[in-house]
Amino acid sequence: MRADEQRNGIESSNEIEHPQGFVCIITQELMEDPVIAPDGYSYEREAILRWMREHRNQSTMTRERMDPNRLVPNRNLKDAIEAHKAQIALQSLRVAGGREEVAATTSRNTYSSPKYSHVELMQKLQNDLSVRMQEVYIGTVVEQTLVGMAGVYTTQEGAMFRRDNESGHTWFNLKFATQQEYLKFIACYNTNFNGLIVDQGQFSEGFTKIAMNTEKLYEEASPKLGEFKGKAHDKVMEELANKLGVEYLEVYGGSAVEQRLVEKAGVATSQASSSYRMQENYTKKFNLRFVNNNEYNQFLNYYNQNFPGFILRASTYNAQPVGGQNFSSVVVDPNKLINQIATTLSNPTHAERVAEQAPQGRAI
């Protein structure tokens, strides 16, 4: 084999699955000049410097600020990579020489290339979720949507996903508040995407590591994640309009949901100008009006007692007017809103029952 052919064999070695520690987190390619950054991770020097210039010196892994002048050459890693490349070149020479025994050994000890590279997977997720690449790579939009589609709303701050270069699978580090949430997630994806989860790991109070089949993630799950993200809020509003028996515009632009929600708890304060919005973790945040703290506590107590788990978070009572209005914020579980609360809101409210029971004046 000529020297240039040997060099090409090494340069095209990205077709071979390298040890994970030899591959740059950013480029997903074998490192030539590895350096240790202040966050403790090793990167290709040029890649991490470019990343830091474009992202205000922020770490790709920890989101912490880093000093670009504190990159330390990782000489031990570089030596190990050079030895690895030499081994690849040696194997290429032996295969080219027609030594079948060596070729068979090579076949047994290397993994076949996955159908989609990690970059291709990220680009697919970016397109399907209609977000910027930065939100896929350094943000948590993928992880948040993944758990949200399973009805899990724990914030995924610090979660991440990476390619396992030995197996070709995609590993997710996800947050679950409870083991019940974790089991709910596993059940959802095992039921709807057979074979997607190849290693469900074990529940951990920090991050739980779950491996997914990259091909199925790319071809089957990613488009569904995009559909879910794009229609999540609209779907909730359509369901609410249907169950409340009102026009869609009364839910979208009016205050039909907010008014019935407070009246169900015996609060009659007008909810004109109140609102609800979808949060990044797919929960729903209501901004509601209460004339005093007693009304607000009455509202919270009613739903906490009768529908445990519906209210996920609640602000303190806001007595300070904002634009002439004072709103208190309540974050709720959208599944419970649709499947439990909406049905009861279509029934007579507390105020309506009181009105029905009040003595009627005689017609004159």
GROMACS .gro file of N, CA and C in nm, residues 34-180:
model
  441
   34PRO      N    1  -0.584   1.694   2.114
   34PRO     CA    2  -0.676   1.700   2.228
   34PRO      C    3  -0.624   1.791   2.339
   35VAL      N    4  -0.716   1.866   2.398
   35VAL     CA    5  -0.682   1.952   2.512
   35VAL      C    6  -0.785   1.929   2.622
   36ILE      N    7  -0.742   1.949   2.746
   36ILE     CA    8  -0.833   1.940   2.860
   36ILE      C    9  -0.881   2.081   2.892
   37ALA      N   10  -1.012   2.102   2.892
   37ALA     CA   11  -1.071   2.233   2.922
   37ALA      C   12  -1.097   2.245   3.072
   38PRO      N   13  -1.122   2.367   3.121
   38PRO     CA   14  -1.150   2.387   3.264
   38PRO      C   15  -1.270   2.309   3.316
   39ASP      N   16  -1.360   2.263   3.225
   39ASP     CA   17  -1.475   2.185   3.271
   39ASP      C   18  -1.439   2.037   3.294
   40GLY      N   19  -1.312   2.001   3.267
   40GLY     CA   20  -1.267   1.864   3.291
   40GLY      C   21  -1.280   1.772   3.172
   41TYR      N   22  -1.339   1.819   3.061
   41TYR     CA   23  -1.358   1.735   2.943
   41TYR      C   24  -1.248   1.763   2.841
   42SER      N   25  -1.222   1.664   2.755
   42SER     CA   26  -1.122   1.680   2.650
   42SER      C   27  -1.191   1.709   2.517
   43TYR      N   28  -1.131   1.800   2.440
   43TYR     CA   29  -1.186   1.842   2.311
   43TYR      C   30  -1.074   1.854   2.209
   44GLU      N   31  -1.110   1.856   2.082
   44GLU     CA   32  -1.019   1.899   1.979
   44GLU      C   33  -0.994   2.048   1.998
   45ARG      N   34  -0.867   2.089   2.003
   45ARG     CA   35  -0.833   2.228   2.036
   45ARG      C   36  -0.909   2.329   1.948
   46GLU      N   37  -0.900   2.311   1.818
   46GLU     CA   38  -0.963   2.407   1.727
   46GLU      C   39  -1.114   2.412   1.747
   47ALA      N   40  -1.174   2.296   1.772
   47ALA     CA   41  -1.320   2.289   1.786
   47ALA      C   42  -1.368   2.361   1.912
   48ILE      N   43  -1.300   2.339   2.026
   48ILE     CA   44  -1.345   2.402   2.150
   48ILE      C   45  -1.319   2.552   2.147
   49LEU      N   46  -1.209   2.595   2.083
   49LEU     CA   47  -1.184   2.738   2.072
   49LEU      C   48  -1.291   2.805   1.986
   50ARG      N   49  -1.329   2.740   1.877
   50ARG     CA   50  -1.434   2.795   1.791
   50ARG      C   51  -1.567   2.799   1.866
   51TRP      N   52  -1.596   2.691   1.940
   51TRP     CA   53  -1.721   2.685   2.017
   51TRP      C   54  -1.726   2.798   2.121
   52MET      N   55  -1.614   2.819   2.190
   52MET     CA   56  -1.611   2.921   2.295
   52MET      C   57  -1.626   3.062   2.237
   53ARG      N   58  -1.569   3.083   2.118
   53ARG     CA   59  -1.587   3.214   2.053
   53ARG      C   60  -1.733   3.238   2.019
   54GLU      N   61  -1.801   3.134   1.975
   54GLU     CA   62  -1.940   3.148   1.930
   54GLU      C   63  -2.040   3.144   2.043
   55HIS      N   64  -1.999   3.093   2.161
   55HIS     CA   65  -2.093   3.075   2.272
   55HIS      C   66  -2.044   3.141   2.402
   56ARG      N   67  -1.977   3.253   2.387
   56ARG     CA   68  -1.937   3.334   2.502
   56ARG      C   69  -1.861   3.255   2.608
   57ASN      N   70  -1.769   3.173   2.561
   57ASN     CA   71  -1.682   3.094   2.650
   57ASN      C   72  -1.760   2.998   2.740
   58GLN      N   73  -1.874   2.953   2.693
   58GLN     CA   74  -1.957   2.861   2.772
   58GLN      C   75  -1.918   2.717   2.744
   59SER      N   76  -1.912   2.634   2.849
   59SER     CA   77  -1.882   2.492   2.833
   59SER      C   78  -1.994   2.421   2.760
   60THR      N   79  -1.958   2.330   2.671
   60THR     CA   80  -2.060   2.252   2.600
   60THR      C   81  -2.131   2.153   2.692
   61MET      N   82  -2.065   2.117   2.802
   61MET     CA   83  -2.117   2.012   2.888
   61MET      C   84  -2.182   2.064   3.015
   62THR      N   85  -2.120   2.164   3.078
   62THR     CA   86  -2.169   2.212   3.209
   62THR      C   87  -2.236   2.347   3.202
   63ARG      N   88  -2.226   2.416   3.086
   63ARG     CA   89  -2.282   2.550   3.067
   63ARG      C   90  -2.209   2.657   3.150
   64GLU      N   91  -2.100   2.620   3.214
   64GLU     CA   92  -2.024   2.716   3.294
   64GLU      C   93  -1.928   2.795   3.205
   65ARG      N   94  -1.887   2.912   3.253
   65ARG     CA   95  -1.792   2.995   3.180
   65ARG      C   96  -1.652   2.935   3.190
   66MET      N   97  -1.576   2.942   3.082
   66MET     CA   98  -1.440   2.886   3.081
   66MET      C   99  -1.343   2.989   3.024
   67ASP      N  100  -1.219   2.984   3.070
   67ASP     CA  101  -1.112   3.070   3.021
   67ASP      C  102  -1.041   2.999   2.906
   68PRO      N  103  -1.046   3.055   2.784
   68PRO     CA  104  -0.981   2.988   2.670
   68PRO      C  105  -0.830   2.978   2.684
   69ASN      N  106  -0.773   3.054   2.776
   69ASN     CA  107  -0.628   3.048   2.798
   69ASN      C  108  -0.587   2.933   2.890
   70ARG      N  109  -0.687   2.861   2.941
   70ARG     CA  110  -0.657   2.754   3.035
   70ARG      C  111  -0.678   2.615   2.974
   71LEU      N  112  -0.660   2.605   2.843
   71LEU     CA  113  -0.668   2.475   2.776
   71LEU      C  114  -0.532   2.407   2.789
   72VAL      N  115  -0.532   2.286   2.842
   72VAL     CA  116  -0.407   2.213   2.868
   72VAL      C  117  -0.395   2.096   2.771
   73PRO      N  118  -0.282   2.085   2.699
   73PRO     CA  119  -0.265   1.970   2.607
   73PRO      C  120  -0.278   1.838   2.682
   74ASN      N  121  -0.359   1.747   2.626
   74ASN     CA  122  -0.377   1.615   2.686
   74ASN      C  123  -0.282   1.518   2.616
   75ARG      N  124  -0.158   1.517   2.664
   75ARG     CA  125  -0.053   1.440   2.595
   75ARG      C  126  -0.077   1.289   2.605
   76ASN      N  127  -0.125   1.244   2.720
   76ASN     CA  128  -0.151   1.100   2.735
   76ASN      C  129  -0.257   1.054   2.637
   77LEU      N  130  -0.363   1.136   2.622
   77LEU     CA  131  -0.469   1.100   2.529
   77LEU      C  132  -0.418   1.104   2.386
   78LYS      N  133  -0.338   1.205   2.354
   78LYS     CA  134  -0.284   1.214   2.218
   78LYS      C  135  -0.199   1.092   2.184
   79ASP      N  136  -0.116   1.047   2.278
   79ASP     CA  137  -0.034   0.928   2.255
   79ASP      C  138  -0.121   0.805   2.234
   80ALA      N  139  -0.228   0.794   2.313
   80ALA     CA  140  -0.319   0.679   2.300
   80ALA      C  141  -0.388   0.681   2.164
   81ILE      N  142  -0.427   0.801   2.118
   81ILE     CA  143  -0.494   0.812   1.988
   81ILE      C  144  -0.397   0.776   1.876
   82GLU      N  145  -0.272   0.821   1.888
   82GLU     CA  146  -0.172   0.788   1.786
   82GLU      C  147  -0.150   0.637   1.778
   83ALA      N  148  -0.147   0.571   1.893
   83ALA     CA  149  -0.132   0.425   1.895
   83ALA      C  150  -0.253   0.358   1.832
   84HIS      N  151  -0.370   0.413   1.859
   84HIS     CA  152  -0.494   0.361   1.801
   84HIS      C  153  -0.491   0.375   1.649
   85LYS      N  154  -0.448   0.491   1.600
   85LYS     CA  155  -0.441   0.514   1.456
   85LYS      C  156  -0.339   0.421   1.391
   86ALA      N  157  -0.228   0.397   1.461
   86ALA     CA  158  -0.128   0.305   1.407
   86ALA      C  159  -0.185   0.164   1.395
   87GLN      N  160  -0.265   0.126   1.493
   87GLN     CA  161  -0.328  -0.006   1.489
   87GLN      C  162  -0.425  -0.017   1.372
   88ILE      N  163  -0.499   0.093   1.346
   88ILE     CA  164  -0.591   0.095   1.232
   88ILE      C  165  -0.513   0.079   1.101
   89ALA      N  166  -0.402   0.153   1.091
   89ALA     CA  167  -0.319   0.145   0.970
   89ALA      C  168  -0.264   0.004   0.951
   90LEU      N  169  -0.221  -0.059   1.061
   90LEU     CA  170  -0.167  -0.194   1.054
   90LEU      C  171  -0.274  -0.292   1.007
   91GLN      N  172  -0.393  -0.277   1.060
   91GLN     CA  173  -0.503  -0.364   1.019
   91GLN      C  174  -0.535  -0.344   0.872
   92SER      N  175  -0.530  -0.218   0.825
   92SER     CA  176  -0.558  -0.189   0.684
   92SER      C  177  -0.454  -0.255   0.594
   93LEU      N  178  -0.328  -0.250   0.636
   93LEU     CA  179  -0.222  -0.314   0.558
   93LEU      C  180  -0.243  -0.464   0.547
   94ARG      N  181  -0.280  -0.525   0.659
   94ARG     CA  182  -0.297  -0.670   0.660
   94ARG      C  183  -0.416  -0.712   0.576
   95VAL      N  184  -0.524  -0.634   0.585
   95VAL     CA  185  -0.642  -0.666   0.504
   95VAL      C  186  -0.609  -0.651   0.357
   96ALA      N  187  -0.536  -0.541   0.324
   96ALA     CA  188  -0.499  -0.519   0.183
   96ALA      C  189  -0.411  -0.631   0.132
   97GLY      N  190  -0.331  -0.692   0.221
   97GLY     CA  191  -0.244  -0.802   0.180
   97GLY      C  192  -0.317  -0.933   0.164
   98GLY      N  193  -0.444  -0.934   0.191
   98GLY     CA  194  -0.523  -1.053   0.169
   98GLY      C  195  -0.512  -1.157   0.277
   99ARG      N  196  -0.468  -1.120   0.397
   99ARG     CA  197  -0.456  -1.219   0.503
   99ARG      C  198  -0.592  -1.236   0.568
  100GLU      N  199  -0.660  -1.344   0.535
  100GLU     CA  200  -0.797  -1.365   0.577
  100GLU      C  201  -0.811  -1.375   0.728
  101GLU      N  202  -0.712  -1.433   0.793
  101GLU     CA  203  -0.721  -1.450   0.937
  101GLU      C  204  -0.727  -1.314   1.006
  102VAL      N  205  -0.641  -1.222   0.961
  102VAL     CA  206  -0.640  -1.089   1.019
  102VAL      C  207  -0.770  -1.017   0.985
  103ALA      N  208  -0.819  -1.035   0.861
  103ALA     CA  209  -0.943  -0.970   0.821
  103ALA      C  210  -1.058  -1.016   0.908
  104ALA      N  211  -1.060  -1.145   0.940
  104ALA     CA  212  -1.167  -1.198   1.024
  104ALA      C  213  -1.158  -1.140   1.165
  105THR      N  214  -1.033  -1.129   1.215
  105THR     CA  215  -1.014  -1.070   1.348
  105THR      C  216  -1.062  -0.926   1.351
  106THR      N  217  -1.029  -0.852   1.246
  106THR     CA  218  -1.073  -0.713   1.237
  106THR      C  219  -1.225  -0.705   1.238
  107SER      N  220  -1.289  -0.794   1.164
  107SER     CA  221  -1.434  -0.794   1.157
  107SER      C  222  -1.496  -0.820   1.293
  108ARG      N  223  -1.432  -0.910   1.370
  108ARG     CA  224  -1.488  -0.944   1.501
  108ARG      C  225  -1.471  -0.832   1.601
  109ASN      N  226  -1.366  -0.752   1.585
  109ASN     CA  227  -1.331  -0.654   1.687
  109ASN      C  228  -1.370  -0.511   1.654
  110THR      N  229  -1.436  -0.489   1.542
  110THR     CA  230  -1.486  -0.356   1.511
  110THR      C  231  -1.636  -0.364   1.494
  111TYR      N  232  -1.702  -0.250   1.514
  111TYR     CA  233  -1.847  -0.244   1.504
  111TYR      C  234  -1.885  -0.185   1.370
  112SER      N  235  -1.998  -0.229   1.316
  112SER     CA  236  -2.045  -0.172   1.191
  112SER      C  237  -2.091  -0.029   1.214
  113SER      N  238  -2.073   0.055   1.112
  113SER     CA  239  -2.110   0.195   1.126
  113SER      C  240  -2.261   0.207   1.138
  114PRO      N  241  -2.311   0.295   1.229
  114PRO     CA  242  -2.455   0.316   1.238
  114PRO      C  243  -2.507   0.381   1.110
  115LYS      N  244  -2.635   0.364   1.084
  115LYS     CA  245  -2.693   0.417   0.961
  115LYS      C  246  -2.687   0.569   0.958
  116TYR      N  247  -2.706   0.633   1.075
  116TYR     CA  248  -2.705   0.778   1.082
  116TYR      C  249  -2.597   0.824   1.180
  117SER      N  250  -2.520   0.923   1.140
  117SER     CA  251  -2.420   0.979   1.231
  117SER      C  252  -2.490   1.062   1.338
  118HIS      N  253  -2.415   1.098   1.442
  118HIS     CA  254  -2.473   1.179   1.549
  118HIS      C  255  -2.513   1.317   1.496
  119VAL      N  256  -2.433   1.370   1.407
  119VAL     CA  257  -2.465   1.501   1.348
  119VAL      C  258  -2.595   1.492   1.268
  120GLU      N  259  -2.610   1.384   1.191
  120GLU     CA  260  -2.733   1.366   1.113
  120GLU      C  261  -2.854   1.353   1.204
  121LEU      N  262  -2.838   1.283   1.317
  121LEU     CA  263  -2.947   1.270   1.413
  121LEU      C  264  -2.985   1.407   1.469
  122MET      N  265  -2.885   1.487   1.507
  122MET     CA  266  -2.914   1.619   1.563
  122MET      C  267  -2.982   1.708   1.459
  123GLN      N  268  -2.939   1.700   1.334
  123GLN     CA  269  -3.002   1.779   1.229
  123GLN      C  270  -3.147   1.737   1.207
  124LYS      N  271  -3.173   1.606   1.216
  124LYS     CA  272  -3.309   1.555   1.203
  124LYS      C  273  -3.397   1.608   1.316
  125LEU      N  274  -3.347   1.601   1.438
  125LEU     CA  275  -3.422   1.651   1.553
  125LEU      C  276  -3.445   1.802   1.542
  126GLN      N  277  -3.343   1.874   1.496
  126GLN     CA  278  -3.357   2.018   1.477
  126GLN      C  279  -3.470   2.049   1.379
  127ASN      N  280  -3.473   1.979   1.267
  127ASN     CA  281  -3.575   2.003   1.165
  127ASN      C  282  -3.714   1.964   1.215
  128ASP      N  283  -3.725   1.847   1.278
  128ASP     CA  284  -3.856   1.800   1.322
  128ASP      C  285  -3.912   1.887   1.435
  129LEU      N  286  -3.825   1.936   1.522
  129LEU     CA  287  -3.871   2.018   1.635
  129LEU      C  288  -3.879   2.166   1.599
  130SER      N  289  -3.830   2.201   1.480
  130SER     CA  290  -3.832   2.341   1.433
  130SER      C  291  -3.764   2.435   1.531
  131VAL      N  292  -3.641   2.401   1.567
  131VAL     CA  293  -3.563   2.484   1.659
  131VAL      C  294  -3.423   2.506   1.601
  132ARG      N  295  -3.345   2.591   1.666
  132ARG     CA  296  -3.207   2.613   1.625
  132ARG      C  297  -3.119   2.496   1.671
  133MET      N  298  -3.009   2.475   1.600
  133MET     CA  299  -2.919   2.366   1.637
  133MET      C  300  -2.866   2.383   1.779
  134GLN      N  301  -2.844   2.507   1.821
  134GLN     CA  302  -2.793   2.531   1.955
  134GLN      C  303  -2.889   2.476   2.061
  135GLU      N  304  -3.020   2.484   2.034
  135GLU     CA  305  -3.119   2.433   2.130
  135GLU      C  306  -3.115   2.281   2.137
  136VAL      N  307  -3.072   2.217   2.029
  136VAL     CA  308  -3.060   2.071   2.028
  136VAL      C  309  -2.932   2.028   2.097
  137TYR      N  310  -2.821   2.097   2.061
  137TYR     CA  311  -2.690   2.052   2.109
  137TYR      C  312  -2.662   2.095   2.252
  138ILE      N  313  -2.683   2.225   2.281
  138ILE     CA  314  -2.646   2.273   2.413
  138ILE      C  315  -2.769   2.293   2.502
  139GLY      N  316  -2.887   2.297   2.443
  139GLY     CA  317  -3.010   2.312   2.521
  139GLY      C  318  -3.069   2.177   2.559
  140THR      N  319  -3.193   2.178   2.602
  140THR     CA  320  -3.258   2.053   2.645
  140THR      C  321  -3.394   2.034   2.578
  141VAL      N  322  -3.414   2.097   2.462
  141VAL     CA  323  -3.545   2.087   2.397
  141VAL      C  324  -3.577   1.943   2.359
  142VAL      N  325  -3.476   1.866   2.317
  142VAL     CA  326  -3.501   1.727   2.280
  142VAL      C  327  -3.541   1.646   2.403
  143GLU      N  328  -3.463   1.659   2.510
  143GLU     CA  329  -3.490   1.583   2.631
  143GLU      C  330  -3.625   1.621   2.692
  144GLN      N  331  -3.656   1.753   2.690
  144GLN     CA  332  -3.782   1.799   2.748
  144GLN      C  333  -3.902   1.748   2.669
  145THR      N  334  -3.889   1.749   2.537
  145THR     CA  335  -3.998   1.699   2.452
  145THR      C  336  -4.012   1.549   2.465
  146LEU      N  337  -3.899   1.480   2.479
  146LEU     CA  338  -3.901   1.334   2.493
  146LEU      C  339  -3.980   1.292   2.616
  147VAL      N  340  -3.955   1.356   2.730
  147VAL     CA  341  -4.029   1.320   2.851
  147VAL      C  342  -4.170   1.377   2.847
  148GLY      N  343  -4.186   1.496   2.786
  148GLY     CA  344  -4.318   1.557   2.779
  148GLY      C  345  -4.417   1.473   2.701
  149MET      N  346  -4.371   1.409   2.593
  149MET     CA  347  -4.460   1.326   2.513
  149MET      C  348  -4.507   1.204   2.592
  150ALA      N  349  -4.432   1.169   2.697
  150ALA     CA  350  -4.471   1.057   2.783
  150ALA      C  351  -4.553   1.104   2.903
  151GLY      N  352  -4.585   1.235   2.906
  151GLY     CA  353  -4.663   1.287   3.018
  151GLY      C  354  -4.582   1.310   3.143
  152VAL      N  355  -4.451   1.331   3.127
  152VAL     CA  356  -4.362   1.361   3.239
  152VAL      C  357  -4.315   1.505   3.223
  153TYR      N  358  -4.327   1.586   3.329
  153TYR     CA  359  -4.302   1.729   3.316
  153TYR      C  360  -4.186   1.779   3.403
  154THR      N  361  -4.105   1.689   3.453
  154THR     CA  362  -3.989   1.729   3.530
  154THR      C  363  -3.893   1.808   3.441
  155THR      N  364  -3.847   1.924   3.488
  155THR     CA  365  -3.756   2.007   3.411
  155THR      C  366  -3.625   1.932   3.387
  156GLN      N  367  -3.579   1.934   3.262
  156GLN     CA  368  -3.463   1.855   3.222
  156GLN      C  369  -3.332   1.936   3.221
  157GLU      N  370  -3.322   2.035   3.307
  157GLU     CA  371  -3.199   2.114   3.315
  157GLU      C  372  -3.080   2.022   3.346
  158GLY      N  373  -2.978   2.031   3.265
  158GLY     CA  374  -2.859   1.947   3.284
  158GLY      C  375  -2.867   1.813   3.213
  159ALA      N  376  -2.982   1.779   3.156
  159ALA     CA  377  -2.995   1.652   3.083
  159ALA      C  378  -2.918   1.662   2.951
  160MET      N  379  -2.884   1.548   2.893
  160MET     CA  380  -2.809   1.549   2.768
  160MET      C  381  -2.826   1.416   2.695
  161PHE      N  382  -2.787   1.415   2.567
  161PHE     CA  383  -2.782   1.289   2.493
  161PHE      C  384  -2.655   1.286   2.411
  162ARG      N  385  -2.597   1.165   2.400
  162ARG     CA  386  -2.470   1.147   2.331
  162ARG      C  387  -2.470   1.012   2.257
  163ARG      N  388  -2.387   1.003   2.154
  163ARG     CA  389  -2.370   0.878   2.081
  163ARG      C  390  -2.271   0.788   2.154
  164ASP      N  391  -2.305   0.660   2.166
  164ASP     CA  392  -2.211   0.561   2.217
  164ASP      C  393  -2.138   0.504   2.096
  165ASN      N  394  -2.009   0.532   2.087
  165ASN     CA  395  -1.935   0.496   1.966
  165ASN      C  396  -1.908   0.347   1.953
  166GLU      N  397  -1.925   0.272   2.059
  166GLU     CA  398  -1.903   0.128   2.049
  166GLU      C  399  -2.028   0.057   1.997
  167SER      N  400  -2.144   0.095   2.050
  167SER     CA  401  -2.268   0.027   2.011
  167SER      C  402  -2.342   0.098   1.899
  168GLY      N  403  -2.317   0.229   1.882
  168GLY     CA  404  -2.392   0.307   1.784
  168GLY      C  405  -2.524   0.357   1.838
  169HIS      N  406  -2.559   0.319   1.962
  169HIS     CA  407  -2.684   0.365   2.022
  169HIS      C  408  -2.670   0.509   2.071
  170THR      N  409  -2.783   0.571   2.101
  170THR     CA  410  -2.785   0.707   2.156
  170THR      C  411  -2.825   0.700   2.302
  171TRP      N  412  -2.738   0.751   2.388
  171TRP     CA  413  -2.763   0.748   2.532
  171TRP      C  414  -2.821   0.881   2.579
  172PHE      N  415  -2.928   0.872   2.658
  172PHE     CA  416  -2.988   0.991   2.719
  172PHE      C  417  -2.967   0.986   2.869
  173ASN      N  418  -2.927   1.098   2.927
  173ASN     CA  419  -2.928   1.117   3.072
  173ASN      C  420  -3.048   1.205   3.104
  174LEU      N  421  -3.152   1.146   3.162
  174LEU     CA  422  -3.278   1.216   3.184
  174LEU      C  423  -3.310   1.226   3.333
  175LYS      N  424  -3.387   1.329   3.366
  175LYS     CA  425  -3.428   1.351   3.505
  175LYS      C  426  -3.572   1.303   3.525
  176PHE      N  427  -3.593   1.229   3.633
  176PHE     CA  428  -3.727   1.189   3.675
  176PHE      C  429  -3.740   1.221   3.823
  177ALA      N  430  -3.850   1.286   3.860
  177ALA     CA  431  -3.869   1.325   3.999
  177ALA      C  432  -3.895   1.203   4.087
  178THR      N  433  -3.959   1.101   4.031
  178THR     CA  434  -3.992   0.981   4.107
  178THR      C  435  -3.973   0.858   4.020
  179GLN      N  436  -3.969   0.742   4.082
  179GLN     CA  437  -3.961   0.618   4.006
  179GLN      C  438  -4.087   0.597   3.924
  180GLN      N  439  -4.200   0.646   3.974
  180GLN     CA  440  -4.325   0.634   3.899
  180GLN      C  441  -4.316   0.708   3.766
   0.00000   0.00000   0.00000
